[in-house]
Amino acid sequence: MSLKDKLDTLLKWFEANEIKWDNKCLEIRIVNDSYGVFAKKDLKNKNPIVKIPKECILSPKSTGIANILDDENIEGGCSLAISVMYEISQGKDSPWYGYLQALPRSEDLPIFWDSEKDILKGTEMEHAISNDLNDLKDDYADIVLPLLEKYSYVFSNYCDEYFSFDAFCRASTLVSSRSFEVDAFHGNAMVPFADVFNHRSGNNEHVHFETDFDVCDACGALDYCEHQYLEDLEQGSDMENDEDGWLDENGETSEPNDDDIEELDEEDEEGSLADLEELEESGVNFWTEEEKEKKDTCDMVLSRPVRKGEEIFNTYGDHPNIALLGKYGFCHDNNPNDYISVSEDAVVEACIALTKEILRAECKDIDDDVLEEKAIEKTRPRWEYFLMNEHILCPSGHDDDEKGDYEESDSEENGCCSGDDCCVDENGEEKGCCGDKHEHDGDGDACETEDVQRSRPYFINVEGLYEDTLTCLLHIMFVDNTLFETFVDNVEAALKYLEELANGARTESDVEVKKRVYQLCLALSEHRRLDYFGNKQSWIPIEDDVAAREKAKTNREIYALTCRINEKKIVEKSIAYYKSMIESCTIRKRPIKKKSKKIRR
């Protein structure tokens, strides 16, 4: 079936399912083997331009196997992927056939790539692909296969074609790239028409998605429903007084006062609430037409004017390229939300290595094995101290939801991440400490995650600066022993020290500590740079990657090279920055030669 035929079927399905949109104002066109929404005339109103009844969205609550998913307590993206697979398997018998037939077989995400994966070696995306595939395999083995076996009478006729691991991966990419969070009842769902709007980043989108989220989580009702009624009855029952008196806030009985008696009398006058069945028999309708019209839509609302003939864009948010490419299949050049990471293990090794250099300078004749042992003895208690007090020294960041949202799905999909702010300003001075609170084991060796093998990452933002959590940690690592002992005795002393750094009050007195922090950051960035070496085991200039991208013949190559180029730019910025900061510390430490005063005769 051609794209045009699929579009015609989709439009008829929209009409049959009462999706409201003005075809005198909007037009759906074929764009790059997909679809896009265009304005047929100038649009200025900040009103909904599309209204999608919630009855026509596809979710784990609305699918034909909703009862099975509910009985098995299958939730999240996996449940929606299973729902999509099932409805696709039903063909024209599915209520969503007209919608599903217009979707691509899958989104072209990196998990399906072949030779293009070689371009991503060393990038953040390389590890994300591996994590994605492993998580999909785990979900399929632990959730999907047992479901197919237990309910073979539902799935047996379609297993090979519609419920294979490949089909699960393809459905998961559709869910990843197209689903919307609808409300407390449906959760994430496929929202027909809303997913036709293509993405634009940088706060330049024309429309945004609106929905009433606070609905009954049992039935999806926006306003008062039978579940709310029963909940009120239960709460009322809990508040009834017993035979001897009333229960106060502490659960102790007390005698009712005059106000309580008066309130009870008023309730008696109003009469007790009728039984639910009695209300229904008497004609009480919890689902009036007015309420239905009010509660049932997800809306695409115009955010800013659109000119005639212009494509109308939505936005998926300000994501780094690892999220855009991993979830939606595209990425941007010079993405301001990009970052790269270094592992916790790399930080530990770098701290020990620099500590060994410091100890070697103090005692040149020390044995290598003894030197290693002493370096660990000095490093370990400082590391443990920081991890134990991190929630005080570096309280939770306020603007790292972006990375956290995608990378937290590394537990699900792609890895965990904290903030990318750095505690240095444009002049290279420390400007404060705000990072993510992070749980670690009792020994301070690793993060407490489901996968104990996975060490915590630290991040470098698009400007090449390390996150503030790391720079605060490194200051704790390299202050002198006397000062560190005061930190151990009183964490407020450490907090005061870091606050003084933020205000620049200790700048001159701590030049050596600053220099060591910058040296370690430089060492980490130079080590990270090695990951981008190609098969020739050498650094390929960014200009060569740009030239290769200009000659690329596929979007896969273009996007892979874009990811690589952006990350290599961050590495180069980071190395240049920390080299300059080390030099500034060196200049600051040079003694100033005093000129001899001339004696006036």
Coordinates of C-alpha atoms in Angstrom, one line a residue:
M1 CA 0.0 0.0 0.0
S2 CA 1.4 3.4 -1.0
L3 CA 1.9 6.2 1.6
K4 CA -1.0 8.1 0.0
D5 CA -3.3 5.1 0.3
K6 CA -2.2 4.7 4.0
L7 CA -2.9 8.4 4.6
D8 CA -6.3 8.2 3.1
T9 CA -7.1 5.3 5.4
L10 CA -5.7 7.2 8.3
L11 CA -7.9 10.2 7.6
K12 CA -11.0 8.1 7.4
W13 CA -10.1 6.5 10.7
F14 CA -9.7 10.0 12.3
E15 CA -13.1 10.9 11.1
A16 CA -14.7 7.7 12.3
N17 CA -13.2 8.1 15.7
E18 CA -14.3 11.7 16.1
I19 CA -10.9 13.3 16.2
K20 CA -11.6 17.0 15.7
W21 CA -9.5 19.1 13.4
D22 CA -10.2 21.8 10.9
N23 CA -9.1 20.6 7.5
K24 CA -9.6 24.1 6.2
C25 CA -6.7 25.2 8.4
L26 CA -4.6 22.0 8.6
E27 CA -3.3 19.5 6.0
I28 CA -1.4 16.3 6.5
R29 CA 1.3 15.8 3.8
I30 CA 3.8 13.1 3.0
V31 CA 7.2 14.2 4.2
N32 CA 10.4 12.1 3.7
D33 CA 8.6 8.7 3.7
S34 CA 6.4 9.8 6.6
Y35 CA 3.9 12.5 7.3
G36 CA 3.8 16.1 8.6
V37 CA 1.2 18.7 9.5
F38 CA 1.0 21.9 7.5
A39 CA -0.9 25.2 7.9
K40 CA -3.3 25.9 5.0
K41 CA -3.6 29.5 6.2
D42 CA -2.1 31.8 8.8
L43 CA -2.9 30.6 12.3
K44 CA -2.7 32.9 15.3
N45 CA -5.0 31.7 18.0
K46 CA -3.6 29.9 21.0
N47 CA -6.4 27.4 21.0
P48 CA -6.5 23.6 20.4
I49 CA -6.1 22.9 16.8
V50 CA -6.6 19.1 17.3
K51 CA -8.8 17.4 19.9
I52 CA -8.3 13.7 20.3
P53 CA -10.9 11.7 22.3
K54 CA -9.2 9.6 25.0
E55 CA -11.5 6.7 23.9
C56 CA -9.4 6.3 20.7
I57 CA -5.9 6.3 22.2
L58 CA -4.1 2.9 22.4
S59 CA -2.8 2.1 25.9
P60 CA -2.4 -1.0 28.2
K61 CA -5.8 0.0 29.6
S62 CA -7.7 0.2 26.3
T63 CA -6.1 -2.7 24.3
G64 CA -8.0 -5.9 23.8
I65 CA -5.7 -7.7 26.3
A66 CA -6.0 -5.1 29.0
N67 CA -7.4 -7.7 31.4
I68 CA -4.4 -9.9 30.9
L69 CA -1.9 -7.1 31.4
D70 CA -3.7 -6.0 34.5
D71 CA -3.9 -9.6 35.9
E72 CA -0.1 -10.1 35.3
N73 CA 0.8 -6.6 36.7
I74 CA 2.7 -5.7 33.5
E75 CA 3.3 -2.0 33.3
G76 CA 5.4 0.6 31.7
G77 CA 6.8 0.7 28.2
C78 CA 6.8 -3.1 27.9
S79 CA 3.1 -3.3 28.5
L80 CA 2.5 -0.7 25.8
A81 CA 4.8 -2.5 23.3
I82 CA 2.8 -5.7 24.0
S83 CA -0.4 -3.9 23.4
V84 CA 0.9 -2.5 20.1
M85 CA 2.0 -6.0 19.0
Y86 CA -1.3 -7.5 19.9
E87 CA -3.4 -4.9 18.0
I88 CA -1.1 -5.2 15.0
S89 CA -1.7 -9.0 15.1
Q90 CA -5.4 -8.5 14.9
G91 CA -5.1 -6.8 11.5
K92 CA -8.4 -5.2 10.3
D93 CA -10.2 -6.6 13.4
S94 CA -8.3 -4.2 15.6
P95 CA -10.2 -1.0 16.5
W96 CA -6.9 0.8 15.8
Y97 CA -6.2 -0.8 12.3
G98 CA -6.7 2.5 10.4
Y99 CA -4.1 4.1 12.7
L100 CA -1.6 1.3 13.0
Q101 CA -1.5 0.6 9.2
A102 CA -0.1 4.2 8.7
L103 CA 2.8 3.7 11.2
P104 CA 6.2 2.7 9.9
R105 CA 7.2 -0.9 10.5
S106 CA 9.7 0.4 13.1
E107 CA 11.7 3.6 13.8
D108 CA 15.2 3.5 12.4
L109 CA 17.0 3.5 15.7
P110 CA 20.7 2.6 16.3
I111 CA 19.8 -0.8 17.7
F112 CA 18.9 -1.8 14.2
W113 CA 22.1 -0.4 12.6
D114 CA 24.9 -2.5 11.2
S115 CA 28.1 -1.0 9.8
E116 CA 27.1 2.4 11.0
K117 CA 27.7 1.3 14.6
D118 CA 31.4 1.4 13.9
I119 CA 31.2 5.1 13.6
L120 CA 29.7 5.3 17.1
K121 CA 32.6 3.5 18.8
G122 CA 33.8 5.5 21.8
T123 CA 30.7 7.7 21.9
E124 CA 28.0 7.7 24.6
M125 CA 25.7 6.1 22.0
E126 CA 27.8 3.0 21.8
H127 CA 27.1 2.0 25.4
A128 CA 23.5 3.1 25.1
I129 CA 22.9 0.7 22.2
S130 CA 24.4 -2.2 24.1
N131 CA 22.2 -1.3 27.2
D132 CA 19.1 -1.0 25.1
L133 CA 19.5 -4.4 23.4
N134 CA 20.3 -6.1 26.7
D135 CA 17.2 -4.6 28.4
L136 CA 15.0 -5.6 25.4
K137 CA 16.3 -9.1 25.6
D138 CA 15.7 -9.2 29.3
D139 CA 12.1 -7.9 29.0
Y140 CA 11.4 -10.3 26.2
A141 CA 12.7 -13.3 28.1
D142 CA 11.3 -12.4 31.5
I143 CA 8.0 -10.8 30.6
V144 CA 6.9 -11.5 27.0
L145 CA 7.8 -15.2 26.6
P146 CA 6.1 -16.2 29.9
L147 CA 3.0 -14.3 28.9
L148 CA 2.9 -16.0 25.5
E149 CA 3.2 -19.4 27.1
K150 CA 0.6 -18.8 29.8
Y151 CA -2.0 -17.3 27.4
S152 CA -1.2 -19.5 24.4
Y153 CA -4.9 -19.6 23.6
V154 CA -4.7 -15.9 22.9
F155 CA -1.3 -15.6 21.2
S156 CA -0.5 -19.1 19.7
N157 CA -1.7 -18.4 16.2
Y158 CA 0.5 -15.3 15.8
C159 CA 3.7 -16.0 17.8
D160 CA 6.2 -16.4 15.0
E161 CA 5.0 -13.5 12.9
Y162 CA 3.8 -10.9 15.4
F163 CA 5.3 -11.8 18.8
S164 CA 8.9 -12.6 17.9
F165 CA 11.8 -10.8 19.6
D166 CA 12.3 -8.8 16.4
A167 CA 8.6 -7.8 16.5
F168 CA 9.0 -6.8 20.1
C169 CA 12.0 -4.6 19.3
R170 CA 10.1 -2.9 16.4
A171 CA 7.1 -2.3 18.6
S172 CA 9.3 -0.9 21.4
T173 CA 10.8 1.6 19.0
L174 CA 7.4 2.8 18.0
V175 CA 6.5 3.2 21.7
S176 CA 9.8 4.9 22.5
S177 CA 9.4 7.5 19.7
R178 CA 5.7 8.1 19.5
S179 CA 4.0 7.6 22.9
F180 CA 2.7 10.4 25.1
E181 CA 2.1 10.5 28.9
V182 CA -1.7 10.8 28.9
D183 CA -3.0 10.6 32.5
A184 CA -3.0 8.7 35.7
F185 CA -5.2 6.0 34.2
H186 CA -3.7 5.3 30.8
G187 CA -0.1 6.2 31.6
N188 CA 2.0 6.3 28.4
A189 CA -0.1 5.7 25.3
M190 CA -0.2 5.9 21.6
V191 CA -2.1 9.1 20.7
P192 CA -3.3 9.1 17.1
F193 CA -2.8 12.4 15.2
A194 CA -0.6 13.8 18.0
D195 CA 2.3 11.7 16.7
V196 CA 2.0 13.1 13.2
F197 CA 3.5 16.4 14.2
N198 CA 7.3 16.3 13.6
H199 CA 9.9 17.5 16.1
R200 CA 11.7 20.9 16.3
S201 CA 14.1 21.7 19.2
G202 CA 15.3 25.0 20.7
N203 CA 11.9 26.2 21.9
N204 CA 10.8 26.8 18.3
E205 CA 7.8 24.5 18.3
H206 CA 4.4 25.6 17.2
V207 CA 2.2 23.3 19.3
H208 CA 2.3 21.4 22.6
F209 CA 0.4 18.5 24.0
E210 CA -2.2 19.1 26.7
T211 CA -4.2 16.6 28.7
D212 CA -6.0 16.4 32.1
F213 CA -3.7 14.1 34.0
D214 CA -5.5 14.0 37.3
V215 CA -8.2 11.4 36.6
C216 CA -9.4 8.4 38.4
D217 CA -6.7 5.8 38.2
A218 CA -9.2 3.0 38.2
C219 CA -11.5 4.1 35.4
G220 CA -10.0 7.3 33.9
A221 CA -12.9 9.5 34.9
L222 CA -11.9 13.2 35.2
D223 CA -14.6 14.1 37.6
Y224 CA -16.7 12.4 40.2
C225 CA -17.2 8.6 39.6
E226 CA -18.3 5.5 41.4
H227 CA -14.7 4.8 42.5
Q228 CA -14.6 8.3 44.1
Y229 CA -18.0 7.6 45.6
L230 CA -16.8 4.4 47.2
E231 CA -13.6 6.0 48.4
D232 CA -15.7 8.7 50.1
L233 CA -17.8 6.1 51.7
E234 CA -14.7 4.3 53.0
Q235 CA -13.3 7.6 54.3
G236 CA -16.6 8.4 55.9
S237 CA -16.6 5.0 57.6
D238 CA -13.2 5.6 59.0
M239 CA -14.3 8.9 60.6
E240 CA -17.4 7.5 62.3
N241 CA -17.3 7.7 66.0
D242 CA -17.4 4.5 68.0
E243 CA -19.8 3.6 70.8
D244 CA -17.8 5.3 73.5
G245 CA -16.7 8.5 71.8
W246 CA -14.6 10.0 69.0
L247 CA -11.1 9.2 67.8
D248 CA -8.8 12.2 67.9
E249 CA -5.7 12.7 65.7
N250 CA -3.6 10.4 67.9
G251 CA -6.1 7.6 67.6
E252 CA -7.3 8.0 71.2
T253 CA -11.0 8.2 72.2
S254 CA -12.5 11.5 73.3
E255 CA -15.9 12.8 74.1
P256 CA -17.6 14.7 71.3
N257 CA -17.9 18.4 71.7
D258 CA -20.8 20.7 70.8
D259 CA -19.4 21.4 67.3
D260 CA -19.1 17.7 66.6
I261 CA -22.7 17.1 67.7
E262 CA -24.0 20.0 65.7
E263 CA -22.1 18.8 62.5
L264 CA -23.6 15.3 63.1
D265 CA -27.1 16.7 63.4
E266 CA -26.7 18.6 60.1
E267 CA -25.6 15.4 58.4
D268 CA -28.6 13.5 59.8
E269 CA -30.8 16.3 58.4
E270 CA -29.3 15.9 55.0
G271 CA -29.8 12.2 55.1
S272 CA -27.3 9.3 54.7
L273 CA -25.7 8.6 51.3
A274 CA -27.6 6.1 49.2
D275 CA -26.1 2.8 48.2
L276 CA -24.4 2.8 44.8
E277 CA -26.9 0.4 43.3
E278 CA -29.8 2.4 44.6
L279 CA -28.4 5.6 43.0
E280 CA -28.0 3.8 39.7
E281 CA -31.6 2.4 39.9
S282 CA -32.9 5.8 40.6
G283 CA -31.3 7.2 37.5
V284 CA -28.2 8.9 38.8
N285 CA -25.7 9.0 36.0
F286 CA -22.0 9.5 36.8
W287 CA -21.2 9.9 33.1
T288 CA -23.2 12.8 31.8
E289 CA -22.8 13.9 28.2
E290 CA -21.4 17.3 29.4
E291 CA -18.8 15.6 31.6
K292 CA -17.9 13.3 28.7
E293 CA -17.3 16.2 26.4
K294 CA -15.2 17.9 29.1
K295 CA -12.9 15.1 30.1
D296 CA -12.3 13.0 27.1
T297 CA -9.7 14.8 24.9
C298 CA -6.0 15.1 24.5
D299 CA -5.3 18.5 22.8
M300 CA -2.7 19.8 20.5
V301 CA -2.6 23.5 21.3
L302 CA -1.0 26.2 19.2
S303 CA 1.8 27.9 21.1
R304 CA 2.8 30.6 18.6
P305 CA 1.6 31.8 15.1
V306 CA 2.1 29.7 12.0
R307 CA 2.2 31.1 8.5
K308 CA 0.4 29.6 5.6
G309 CA 2.3 26.7 4.0
E310 CA 4.6 26.3 7.0
E311 CA 5.0 22.9 8.7
I312 CA 3.6 22.8 12.2
F313 CA 6.1 21.3 14.7
N314 CA 5.9 19.8 18.1
T315 CA 8.9 19.3 20.4
Y316 CA 10.1 16.3 22.2
G317 CA 12.0 18.5 24.7
D318 CA 15.6 19.7 25.0
H319 CA 17.4 16.4 24.9
P320 CA 21.0 15.5 24.2
N321 CA 21.8 13.6 21.1
I322 CA 22.1 10.3 22.9
A323 CA 18.4 10.7 23.7
L324 CA 17.3 12.0 20.4
L325 CA 19.1 9.4 18.4
G326 CA 18.4 6.5 20.8
K327 CA 14.6 7.2 21.1
Y328 CA 13.6 9.1 18.0
G329 CA 16.2 8.2 15.3
F330 CA 17.7 11.6 14.6
C331 CA 20.1 14.2 16.2
H332 CA 21.3 17.8 15.8
D333 CA 24.7 19.3 15.1
N334 CA 26.0 21.5 17.9
N335 CA 23.4 20.3 20.3
P336 CA 23.7 22.5 23.4
N337 CA 22.3 19.7 25.6
D338 CA 25.1 17.3 24.7
Y339 CA 27.6 15.9 27.2
I340 CA 30.2 13.1 27.6
S341 CA 30.9 11.0 30.6
V342 CA 33.9 9.4 32.4
S343 CA 33.5 6.4 34.6
E344 CA 33.8 6.4 38.4
D345 CA 36.6 3.8 38.0
A346 CA 38.5 6.2 35.8
V347 CA 38.2 8.9 38.4
V348 CA 39.4 6.6 41.2
E349 CA 42.4 5.5 39.1
A350 CA 43.3 9.1 38.2
C351 CA 43.1 10.2 41.9
I352 CA 45.4 7.4 42.9
A353 CA 47.8 8.2 40.1
L354 CA 48.0 11.9 41.0
T355 CA 48.3 11.1 44.7
K356 CA 51.3 8.8 43.9
E357 CA 52.9 11.7 42.0
I358 CA 52.5 14.0 45.0
L359 CA 53.9 11.4 47.4
R360 CA 56.8 10.6 45.0
A361 CA 57.7 14.3 45.0
E362 CA 57.8 14.2 48.8
C363 CA 59.9 11.0 49.0
K364 CA 61.7 10.0 45.8
D365 CA 63.2 6.8 47.1
I366 CA 60.0 5.2 48.1
D367 CA 59.3 1.7 46.7
D368 CA 56.6 1.4 44.0
D369 CA 54.5 -1.1 46.0
V370 CA 54.7 1.0 49.1
L371 CA 53.9 4.1 47.1
E372 CA 50.7 2.4 45.7
E373 CA 49.6 1.4 49.2
K374 CA 50.2 4.8 50.6
A375 CA 48.3 6.5 47.8
I376 CA 45.3 4.2 48.3
E377 CA 45.5 4.8 52.1
K378 CA 45.3 8.5 51.5
T379 CA 42.7 8.4 48.8
R380 CA 40.2 5.9 50.2
P381 CA 39.1 7.7 53.4
R382 CA 38.6 11.0 51.5
W383 CA 36.5 9.3 48.8
E384 CA 34.4 7.6 51.5
Y385 CA 34.0 10.8 53.4
F386 CA 32.7 12.6 50.3
L387 CA 30.3 9.9 49.4
M388 CA 29.0 9.8 52.9
N389 CA 28.4 13.5 53.0
E390 CA 27.6 14.2 49.4
H391 CA 24.0 15.0 50.1
I392 CA 25.2 17.8 52.4
L393 CA 28.1 19.1 50.3
C394 CA 26.4 18.8 47.0
P395 CA 22.6 18.9 47.4
S396 CA 20.4 17.6 44.6
G397 CA 20.7 19.5 41.3
H398 CA 17.8 21.5 39.9
D399 CA 18.3 21.3 36.2
D400 CA 19.5 17.8 35.5
D401 CA 16.2 16.2 34.9
E402 CA 17.0 16.2 31.2
K403 CA 19.8 13.7 31.3
G404 CA 18.4 11.9 34.2
D405 CA 15.2 11.3 32.3
Y406 CA 16.8 9.5 29.5
E407 CA 19.7 8.0 31.3
E408 CA 17.7 6.8 34.2
S409 CA 16.2 4.6 31.5
D410 CA 19.7 3.1 31.4
S411 CA 18.3 1.1 34.3
E412 CA 15.5 0.6 31.8
E413 CA 17.2 1.6 28.5
N414 CA 20.3 3.8 28.5
G415 CA 22.1 4.5 31.8
C416 CA 21.8 6.9 34.7
C417 CA 23.1 10.5 34.8
S418 CA 23.3 13.4 37.1
G419 CA 23.7 17.1 36.5
D420 CA 26.1 18.7 34.1
D421 CA 26.6 22.0 35.9
C422 CA 30.2 22.8 36.9
C423 CA 31.4 24.7 39.9
V424 CA 33.5 27.0 37.8
D425 CA 32.5 30.3 36.2
E426 CA 33.7 31.7 32.9
N427 CA 36.8 32.9 34.6
G428 CA 37.6 29.5 35.9
E429 CA 36.7 30.2 39.5
E430 CA 34.6 27.8 41.5
K431 CA 31.0 29.0 41.6
G432 CA 29.2 26.5 43.9
C433 CA 28.2 23.0 44.5
C434 CA 25.0 21.5 43.2
G435 CA 25.0 17.9 42.1
D436 CA 22.9 14.9 42.4
K437 CA 22.4 13.0 45.7
H438 CA 23.6 9.5 44.9
E439 CA 23.5 6.4 47.0
H440 CA 26.6 4.3 47.5
D441 CA 27.5 1.1 49.3
G442 CA 28.8 1.1 52.8
D443 CA 32.4 0.9 51.6
G444 CA 32.0 3.8 49.2
D445 CA 33.2 1.7 46.4
A446 CA 30.3 1.7 44.0
C447 CA 26.8 2.9 43.5
E448 CA 23.9 0.9 44.9
T449 CA 22.1 0.0 41.7
E450 CA 20.5 -3.1 40.4
D451 CA 23.6 -3.8 38.5
V452 CA 26.4 -3.6 41.0
Q453 CA 29.0 -3.9 38.2
R454 CA 28.0 -0.6 36.7
S455 CA 30.0 2.3 38.2
R456 CA 28.8 5.8 38.5
P457 CA 29.5 8.2 35.6
Y458 CA 30.6 11.8 35.9
F459 CA 29.8 14.3 33.2
I460 CA 31.4 17.0 31.1
N461 CA 28.9 19.5 29.7
V462 CA 28.9 20.9 26.2
E463 CA 31.4 23.7 27.2
G464 CA 33.9 21.1 28.3
L465 CA 33.5 21.6 32.0
Y466 CA 33.1 18.8 34.5
E467 CA 30.0 18.7 36.7
D468 CA 30.2 20.4 40.1
T469 CA 29.9 17.1 42.0
L470 CA 33.2 15.9 40.6
T471 CA 35.0 19.2 41.2
C472 CA 33.8 19.3 44.8
L473 CA 34.9 15.7 45.3
L474 CA 38.4 16.5 43.9
H475 CA 38.8 19.5 46.2
I476 CA 38.1 17.1 49.1
M477 CA 40.7 14.7 47.7
F478 CA 43.5 17.2 47.5
V479 CA 43.2 19.5 50.5
D480 CA 46.0 19.1 53.0
N481 CA 45.7 16.6 55.8
T482 CA 45.2 19.1 58.5
L483 CA 42.3 20.7 56.7
F484 CA 40.8 17.4 55.8
E485 CA 40.8 16.4 59.5
T486 CA 38.7 19.4 60.3
F487 CA 36.3 18.3 57.7
V488 CA 36.1 14.8 59.3
D489 CA 35.5 16.4 62.7
N490 CA 32.8 18.8 61.4
V491 CA 31.2 18.6 58.0
E492 CA 30.2 22.2 58.4
A493 CA 33.9 23.1 58.0
A494 CA 33.9 21.3 54.6
L495 CA 30.7 23.1 53.6
K496 CA 32.2 26.5 54.6
Y497 CA 35.3 25.7 52.6
L498 CA 33.4 24.9 49.5
E499 CA 31.2 28.0 50.0
E500 CA 34.3 30.2 50.2
L501 CA 35.6 28.6 47.0
A502 CA 32.2 29.5 45.4
N503 CA 32.7 33.1 46.5
G504 CA 36.3 33.3 45.5
A505 CA 37.4 34.0 49.1
R506 CA 40.0 31.2 49.1
T507 CA 41.3 31.7 45.6
E508 CA 44.9 32.8 46.4
S509 CA 45.4 30.5 49.4
D510 CA 44.4 27.4 47.5
V511 CA 46.2 27.7 44.2
E512 CA 48.0 24.4 44.6
V513 CA 44.7 22.5 45.3
K514 CA 43.1 24.2 42.4
K515 CA 46.0 23.2 40.2
R516 CA 45.7 19.6 41.2
V517 CA 42.0 19.5 40.5
Y518 CA 42.6 21.0 37.1
Q519 CA 45.4 18.5 36.5
L520 CA 43.1 15.6 37.3
C521 CA 40.3 16.9 35.1
L522 CA 42.8 17.3 32.3
A523 CA 44.0 13.7 32.7
L524 CA 40.4 12.4 32.7
S525 CA 39.6 14.3 29.5
E526 CA 42.8 13.2 27.8
H527 CA 42.0 9.6 28.8
R528 CA 38.5 10.0 27.4
R529 CA 39.9 11.3 24.2
L530 CA 41.5 7.9 23.6
D531 CA 38.1 6.3 23.2
Y532 CA 37.6 8.2 19.9
F533 CA 40.7 6.8 18.3
G534 CA 39.8 5.0 15.1
N535 CA 41.2 1.7 13.7
K536 CA 44.4 3.6 13.0
Q537 CA 44.8 4.1 16.8
S538 CA 45.1 7.8 16.3
W539 CA 43.0 10.9 16.7
I540 CA 41.1 11.7 13.6
P541 CA 40.8 15.5 13.2
I542 CA 37.2 16.8 13.5
E543 CA 37.6 18.4 10.1
D544 CA 38.0 14.9 8.6
D545 CA 34.8 13.7 10.3
V546 CA 33.0 16.8 8.9
A547 CA 34.2 16.1 5.4
A548 CA 33.1 12.4 5.8
R549 CA 29.6 13.6 6.9
E550 CA 29.3 15.8 3.8
K551 CA 29.9 12.8 1.6
A552 CA 27.6 10.5 3.6
K553 CA 24.9 8.8 1.6
T554 CA 22.5 7.7 4.4
N555 CA 20.9 9.4 7.4
R556 CA 22.4 6.7 9.6
E557 CA 25.9 7.8 8.6
I558 CA 25.0 11.5 9.0
Y559 CA 23.6 11.0 12.4
A560 CA 26.4 8.8 13.6
L561 CA 29.0 11.2 12.5
T562 CA 27.1 14.1 14.0
C563 CA 27.1 12.4 17.4
R564 CA 30.8 11.7 17.1
I565 CA 31.7 15.2 15.9
N566 CA 29.8 16.9 18.7
E567 CA 31.4 14.7 21.4
K568 CA 34.9 15.2 20.0
K569 CA 34.3 18.9 20.2
I570 CA 33.5 18.6 23.8
V571 CA 36.7 16.7 24.5
E572 CA 38.8 19.3 22.7
K573 CA 37.1 22.1 24.6
S574 CA 37.7 20.3 27.9
I575 CA 41.4 19.7 27.2
A576 CA 42.0 23.3 26.1
Y577 CA 40.1 24.7 29.1
Y578 CA 41.9 22.7 31.8
K579 CA 45.3 23.3 30.2
S580 CA 44.6 27.1 30.4
M581 CA 43.5 26.8 34.0
I582 CA 46.6 24.9 35.0
E583 CA 48.7 27.6 33.3
S584 CA 46.8 30.4 35.1
C585 CA 47.6 28.6 38.4
T586 CA 51.3 28.3 37.5
I587 CA 51.5 32.0 36.6
R588 CA 49.7 33.0 39.8
K589 CA 52.2 31.0 41.9
R590 CA 55.3 32.6 40.3
P591 CA 57.1 34.8 42.9
I592 CA 57.2 38.5 42.0
K593 CA 60.7 39.8 41.9
K594 CA 61.0 43.0 44.0
K595 CA 62.9 45.8 42.4
S596 CA 65.5 47.4 44.7
K597 CA 64.6 50.8 45.8
K598 CA 66.8 53.6 44.7
I599 CA 68.3 55.6 47.5
R600 CA 67.8 59.2 47.2
R601 CA 70.9 61.1 48.1

